[in-house]
PDB file of C-alpha atoms in Angstrom:
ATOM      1  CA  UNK L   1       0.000   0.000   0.000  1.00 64.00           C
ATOM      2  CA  UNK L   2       1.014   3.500  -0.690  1.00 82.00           C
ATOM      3  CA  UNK L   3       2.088   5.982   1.688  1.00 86.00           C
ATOM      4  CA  UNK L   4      -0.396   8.115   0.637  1.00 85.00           C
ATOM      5  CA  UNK L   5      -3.058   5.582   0.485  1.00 89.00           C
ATOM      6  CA  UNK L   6      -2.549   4.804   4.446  1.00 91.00           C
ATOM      7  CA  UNK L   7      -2.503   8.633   5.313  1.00 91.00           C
ATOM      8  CA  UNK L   8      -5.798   9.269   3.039  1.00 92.00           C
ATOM      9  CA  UNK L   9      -8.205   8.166   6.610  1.00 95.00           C
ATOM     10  CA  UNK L  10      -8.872  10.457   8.886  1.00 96.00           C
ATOM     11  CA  UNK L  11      -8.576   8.598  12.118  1.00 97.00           C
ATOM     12  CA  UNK L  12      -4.809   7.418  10.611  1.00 97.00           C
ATOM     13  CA  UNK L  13      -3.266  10.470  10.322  1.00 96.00           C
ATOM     14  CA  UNK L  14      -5.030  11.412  13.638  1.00 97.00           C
ATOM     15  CA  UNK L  15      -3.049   8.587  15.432  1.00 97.00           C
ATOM     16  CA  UNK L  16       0.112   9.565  13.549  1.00 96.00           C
ATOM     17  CA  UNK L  17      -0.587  13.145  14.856  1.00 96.00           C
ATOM     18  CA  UNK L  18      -0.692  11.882  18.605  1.00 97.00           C
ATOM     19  CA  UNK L  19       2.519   9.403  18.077  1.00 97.00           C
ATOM     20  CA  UNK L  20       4.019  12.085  17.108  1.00 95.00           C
ATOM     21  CA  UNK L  21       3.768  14.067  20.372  1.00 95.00           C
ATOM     22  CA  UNK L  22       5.529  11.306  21.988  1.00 95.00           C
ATOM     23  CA  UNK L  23       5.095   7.716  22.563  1.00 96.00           C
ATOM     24  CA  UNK L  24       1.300   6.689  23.521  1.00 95.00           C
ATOM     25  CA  UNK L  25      -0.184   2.983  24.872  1.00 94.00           C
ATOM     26  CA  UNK L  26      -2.953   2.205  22.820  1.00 92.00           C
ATOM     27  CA  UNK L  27      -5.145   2.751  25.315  1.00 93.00           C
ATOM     28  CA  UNK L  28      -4.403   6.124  25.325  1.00 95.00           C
ATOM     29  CA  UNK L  29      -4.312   6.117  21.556  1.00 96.00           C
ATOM     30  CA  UNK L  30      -7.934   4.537  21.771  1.00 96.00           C
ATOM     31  CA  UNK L  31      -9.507   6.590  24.378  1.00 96.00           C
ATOM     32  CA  UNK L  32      -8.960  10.137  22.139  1.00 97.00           C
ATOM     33  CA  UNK L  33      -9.944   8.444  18.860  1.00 97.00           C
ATOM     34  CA  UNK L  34     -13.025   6.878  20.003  1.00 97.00           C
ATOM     35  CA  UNK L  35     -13.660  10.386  21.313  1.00 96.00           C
ATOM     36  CA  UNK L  36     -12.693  12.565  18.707  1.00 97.00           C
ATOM     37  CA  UNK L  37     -14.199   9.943  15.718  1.00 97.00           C
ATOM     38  CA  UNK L  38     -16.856   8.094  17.758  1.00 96.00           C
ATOM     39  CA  UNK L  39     -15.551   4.874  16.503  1.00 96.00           C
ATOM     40  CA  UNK L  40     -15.320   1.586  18.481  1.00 96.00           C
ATOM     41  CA  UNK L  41     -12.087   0.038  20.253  1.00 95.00           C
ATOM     42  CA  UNK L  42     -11.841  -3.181  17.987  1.00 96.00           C
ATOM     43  CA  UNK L  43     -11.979  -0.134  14.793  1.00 96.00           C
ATOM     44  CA  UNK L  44      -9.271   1.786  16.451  1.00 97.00           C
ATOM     45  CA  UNK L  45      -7.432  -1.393  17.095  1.00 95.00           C
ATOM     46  CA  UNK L  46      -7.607  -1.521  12.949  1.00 96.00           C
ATOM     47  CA  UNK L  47      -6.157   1.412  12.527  1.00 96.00           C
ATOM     48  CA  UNK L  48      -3.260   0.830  14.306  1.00 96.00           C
ATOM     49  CA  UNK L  49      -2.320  -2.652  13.168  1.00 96.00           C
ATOM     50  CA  UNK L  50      -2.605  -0.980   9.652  1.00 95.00           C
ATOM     51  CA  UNK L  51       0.109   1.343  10.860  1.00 96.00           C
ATOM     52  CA  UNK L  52       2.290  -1.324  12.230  1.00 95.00           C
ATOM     53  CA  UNK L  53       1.677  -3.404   9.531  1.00 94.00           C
ATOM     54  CA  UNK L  54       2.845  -0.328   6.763  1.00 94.00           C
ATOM     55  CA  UNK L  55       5.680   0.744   8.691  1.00 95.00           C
ATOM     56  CA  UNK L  56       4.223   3.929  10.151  1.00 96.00           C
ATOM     57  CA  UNK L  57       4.325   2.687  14.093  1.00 97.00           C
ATOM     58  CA  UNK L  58       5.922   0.483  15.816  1.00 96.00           C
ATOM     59  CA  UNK L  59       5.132  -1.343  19.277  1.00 95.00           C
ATOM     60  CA  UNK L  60       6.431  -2.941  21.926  1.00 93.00           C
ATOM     61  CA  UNK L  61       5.413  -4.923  24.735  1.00 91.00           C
ATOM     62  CA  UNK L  62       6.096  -3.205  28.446  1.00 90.00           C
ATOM     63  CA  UNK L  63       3.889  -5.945  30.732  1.00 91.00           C
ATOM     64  CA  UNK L  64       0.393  -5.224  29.164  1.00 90.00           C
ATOM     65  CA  UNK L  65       0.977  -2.043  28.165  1.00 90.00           C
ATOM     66  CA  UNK L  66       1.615  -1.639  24.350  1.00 90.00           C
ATOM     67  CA  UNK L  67       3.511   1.336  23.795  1.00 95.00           C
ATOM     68  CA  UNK L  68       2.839   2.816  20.352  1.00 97.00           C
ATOM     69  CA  UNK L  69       5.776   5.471  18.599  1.00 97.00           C
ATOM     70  CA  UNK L  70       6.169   6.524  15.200  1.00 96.00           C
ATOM     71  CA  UNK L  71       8.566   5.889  12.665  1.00 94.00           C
ATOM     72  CA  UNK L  72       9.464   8.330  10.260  1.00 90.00           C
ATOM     73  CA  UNK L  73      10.885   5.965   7.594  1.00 90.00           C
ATOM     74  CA  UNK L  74       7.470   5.972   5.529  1.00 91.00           C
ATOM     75  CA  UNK L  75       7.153   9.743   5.979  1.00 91.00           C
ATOM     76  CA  UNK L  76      10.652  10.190   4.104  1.00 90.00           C
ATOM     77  CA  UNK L  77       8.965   8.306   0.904  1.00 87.00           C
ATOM     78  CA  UNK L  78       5.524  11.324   1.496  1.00 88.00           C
ATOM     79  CA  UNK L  79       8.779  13.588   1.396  1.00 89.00           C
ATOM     80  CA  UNK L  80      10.637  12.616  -1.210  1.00 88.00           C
ATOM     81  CA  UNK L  81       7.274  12.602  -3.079  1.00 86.00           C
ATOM     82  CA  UNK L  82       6.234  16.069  -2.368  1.00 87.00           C
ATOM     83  CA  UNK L  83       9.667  17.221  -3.060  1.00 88.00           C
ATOM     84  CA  UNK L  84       8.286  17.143  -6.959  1.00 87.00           C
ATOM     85  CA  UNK L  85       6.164  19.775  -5.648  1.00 86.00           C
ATOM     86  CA  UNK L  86       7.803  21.763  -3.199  1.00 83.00           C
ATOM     87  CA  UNK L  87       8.941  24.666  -6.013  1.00 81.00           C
ATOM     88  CA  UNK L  88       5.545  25.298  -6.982  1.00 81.00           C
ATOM     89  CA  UNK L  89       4.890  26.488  -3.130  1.00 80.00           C
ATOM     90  CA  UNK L  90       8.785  27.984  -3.061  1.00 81.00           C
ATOM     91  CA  UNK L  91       7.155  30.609  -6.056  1.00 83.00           C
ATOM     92  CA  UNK L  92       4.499  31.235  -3.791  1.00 83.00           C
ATOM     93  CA  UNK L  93       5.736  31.542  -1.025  1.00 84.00           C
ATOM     94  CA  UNK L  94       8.352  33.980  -1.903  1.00 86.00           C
ATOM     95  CA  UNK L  95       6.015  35.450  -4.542  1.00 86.00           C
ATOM     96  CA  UNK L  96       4.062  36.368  -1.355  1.00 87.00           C
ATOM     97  CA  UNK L  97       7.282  37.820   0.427  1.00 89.00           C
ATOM     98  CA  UNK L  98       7.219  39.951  -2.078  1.00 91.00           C
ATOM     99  CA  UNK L  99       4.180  41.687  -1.367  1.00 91.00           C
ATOM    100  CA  UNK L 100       4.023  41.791   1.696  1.00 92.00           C
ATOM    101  CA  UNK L 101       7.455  43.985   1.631  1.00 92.00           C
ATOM    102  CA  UNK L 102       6.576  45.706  -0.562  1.00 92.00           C
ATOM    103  CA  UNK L 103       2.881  46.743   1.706  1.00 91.00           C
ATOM    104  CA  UNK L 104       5.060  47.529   4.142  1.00 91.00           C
ATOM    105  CA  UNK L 105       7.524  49.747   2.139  1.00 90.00           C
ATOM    106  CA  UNK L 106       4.377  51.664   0.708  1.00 91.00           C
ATOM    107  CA  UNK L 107       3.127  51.964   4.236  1.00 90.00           C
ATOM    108  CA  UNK L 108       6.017  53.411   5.463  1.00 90.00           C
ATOM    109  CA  UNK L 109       6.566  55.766   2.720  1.00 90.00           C
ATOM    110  CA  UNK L 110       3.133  56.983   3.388  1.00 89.00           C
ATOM    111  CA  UNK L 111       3.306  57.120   6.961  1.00 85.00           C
ATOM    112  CA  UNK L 112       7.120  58.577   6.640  1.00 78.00           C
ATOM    113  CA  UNK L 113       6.150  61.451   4.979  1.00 59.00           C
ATOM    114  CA  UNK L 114       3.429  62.770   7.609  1.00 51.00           C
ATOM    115  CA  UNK L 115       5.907  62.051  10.289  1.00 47.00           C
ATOM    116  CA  UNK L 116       7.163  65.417  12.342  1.00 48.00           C
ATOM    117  CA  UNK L 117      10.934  63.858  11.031  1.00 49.00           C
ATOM    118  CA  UNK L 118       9.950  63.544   7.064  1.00 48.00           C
ATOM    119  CA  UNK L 119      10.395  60.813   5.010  1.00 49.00           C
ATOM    120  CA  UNK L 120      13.700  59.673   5.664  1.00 49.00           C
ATOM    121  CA  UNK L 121      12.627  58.476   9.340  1.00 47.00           C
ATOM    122  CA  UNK L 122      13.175  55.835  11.823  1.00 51.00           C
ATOM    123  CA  UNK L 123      10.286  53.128  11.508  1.00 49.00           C
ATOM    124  CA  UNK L 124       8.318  53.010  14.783  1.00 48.00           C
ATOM    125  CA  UNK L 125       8.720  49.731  16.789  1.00 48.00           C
ATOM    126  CA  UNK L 126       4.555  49.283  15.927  1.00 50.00           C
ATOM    127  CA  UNK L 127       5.934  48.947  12.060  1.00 51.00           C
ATOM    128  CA  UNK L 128       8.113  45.795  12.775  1.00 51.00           C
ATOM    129  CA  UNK L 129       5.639  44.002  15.154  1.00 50.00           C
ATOM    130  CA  UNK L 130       3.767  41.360  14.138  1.00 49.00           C
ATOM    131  CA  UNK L 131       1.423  41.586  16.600  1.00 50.00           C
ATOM    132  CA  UNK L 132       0.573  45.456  15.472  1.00 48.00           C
ATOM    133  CA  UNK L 133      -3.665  45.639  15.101  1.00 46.00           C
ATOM    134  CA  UNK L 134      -2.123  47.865  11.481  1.00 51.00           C
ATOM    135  CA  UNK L 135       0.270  45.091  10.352  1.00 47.00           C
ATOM    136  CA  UNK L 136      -2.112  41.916  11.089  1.00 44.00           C
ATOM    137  CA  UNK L 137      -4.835  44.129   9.049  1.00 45.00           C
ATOM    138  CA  UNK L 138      -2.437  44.326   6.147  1.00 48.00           C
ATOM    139  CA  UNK L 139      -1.922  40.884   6.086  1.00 48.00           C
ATOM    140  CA  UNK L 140      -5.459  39.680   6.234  1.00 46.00           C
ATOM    141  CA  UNK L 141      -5.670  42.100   3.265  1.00 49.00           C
ATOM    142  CA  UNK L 142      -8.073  44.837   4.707  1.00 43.00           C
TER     143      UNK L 142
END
């Protein structure tokens, strides 16, 4: 089966997301799925052989607990896949660098130029933080 095929279920890449946060028994494992998906114990017990069984997690027996870990081997074959893909987001991405410099150049040129020192000022600390009410408006595009 296909890497991609095993992470297609929801409950799956749940588990994986939970492994990933450390190792879990499958009790623990169990008790948020069934929670989260409303699914039974013997179909989150499914799920996680699946995962053994395709190389994603790994077990081992501790008395009767059966710790559950993942194992990133399978993700390098997702990785190596999307690496086909990756420079279609690196255009993006940078494409959207890009813009949002270039808001906040325009920004300060028009703020710069109604400041009491003209337009070859100091930006204000509010420019360069993130957390600015101005500067998350500009980047939700309002």
């Amino acid at each position: 089966m296909h890497a991609l095929d095993v992470l297609g279920d929801p409950v799956r890449r749940r588990i994986l997301e939970l492994l990933a946060e450390g190792e879990q028994s499958s009790g623990a494992v169990t008790a948020v799925i069934r929670e989260e998906f409303a699914i039974s114990q013997p179909a989150v017990s499914q799920h996680l052989r699946m995962l053994r069984g395709t190389g994603f997690a790994t077990v081992r027996a501790e008395g009767t607990r059966r710790p559950y870990a993942v194992d990133s081997a399978p993700l390098q074959e997702i990785d190596a896949w999307l690496d086909r893909f990756r420079a279609f987001w690196d255009q993006r991405l940078d494409a959207l660098g890009t813009e949002l410099a270039r808001g906040k150049r325009e920004r300060r040129l028009r703020t710069g130029s109604e400041s009491p020192d003209g337009p070859g000022s100091q930006d204000s600390p509010d420019d360069k933080d993130p957390g600015n009410r101005e500067n998350r408006r500009e980047v939700a595009g309002e």
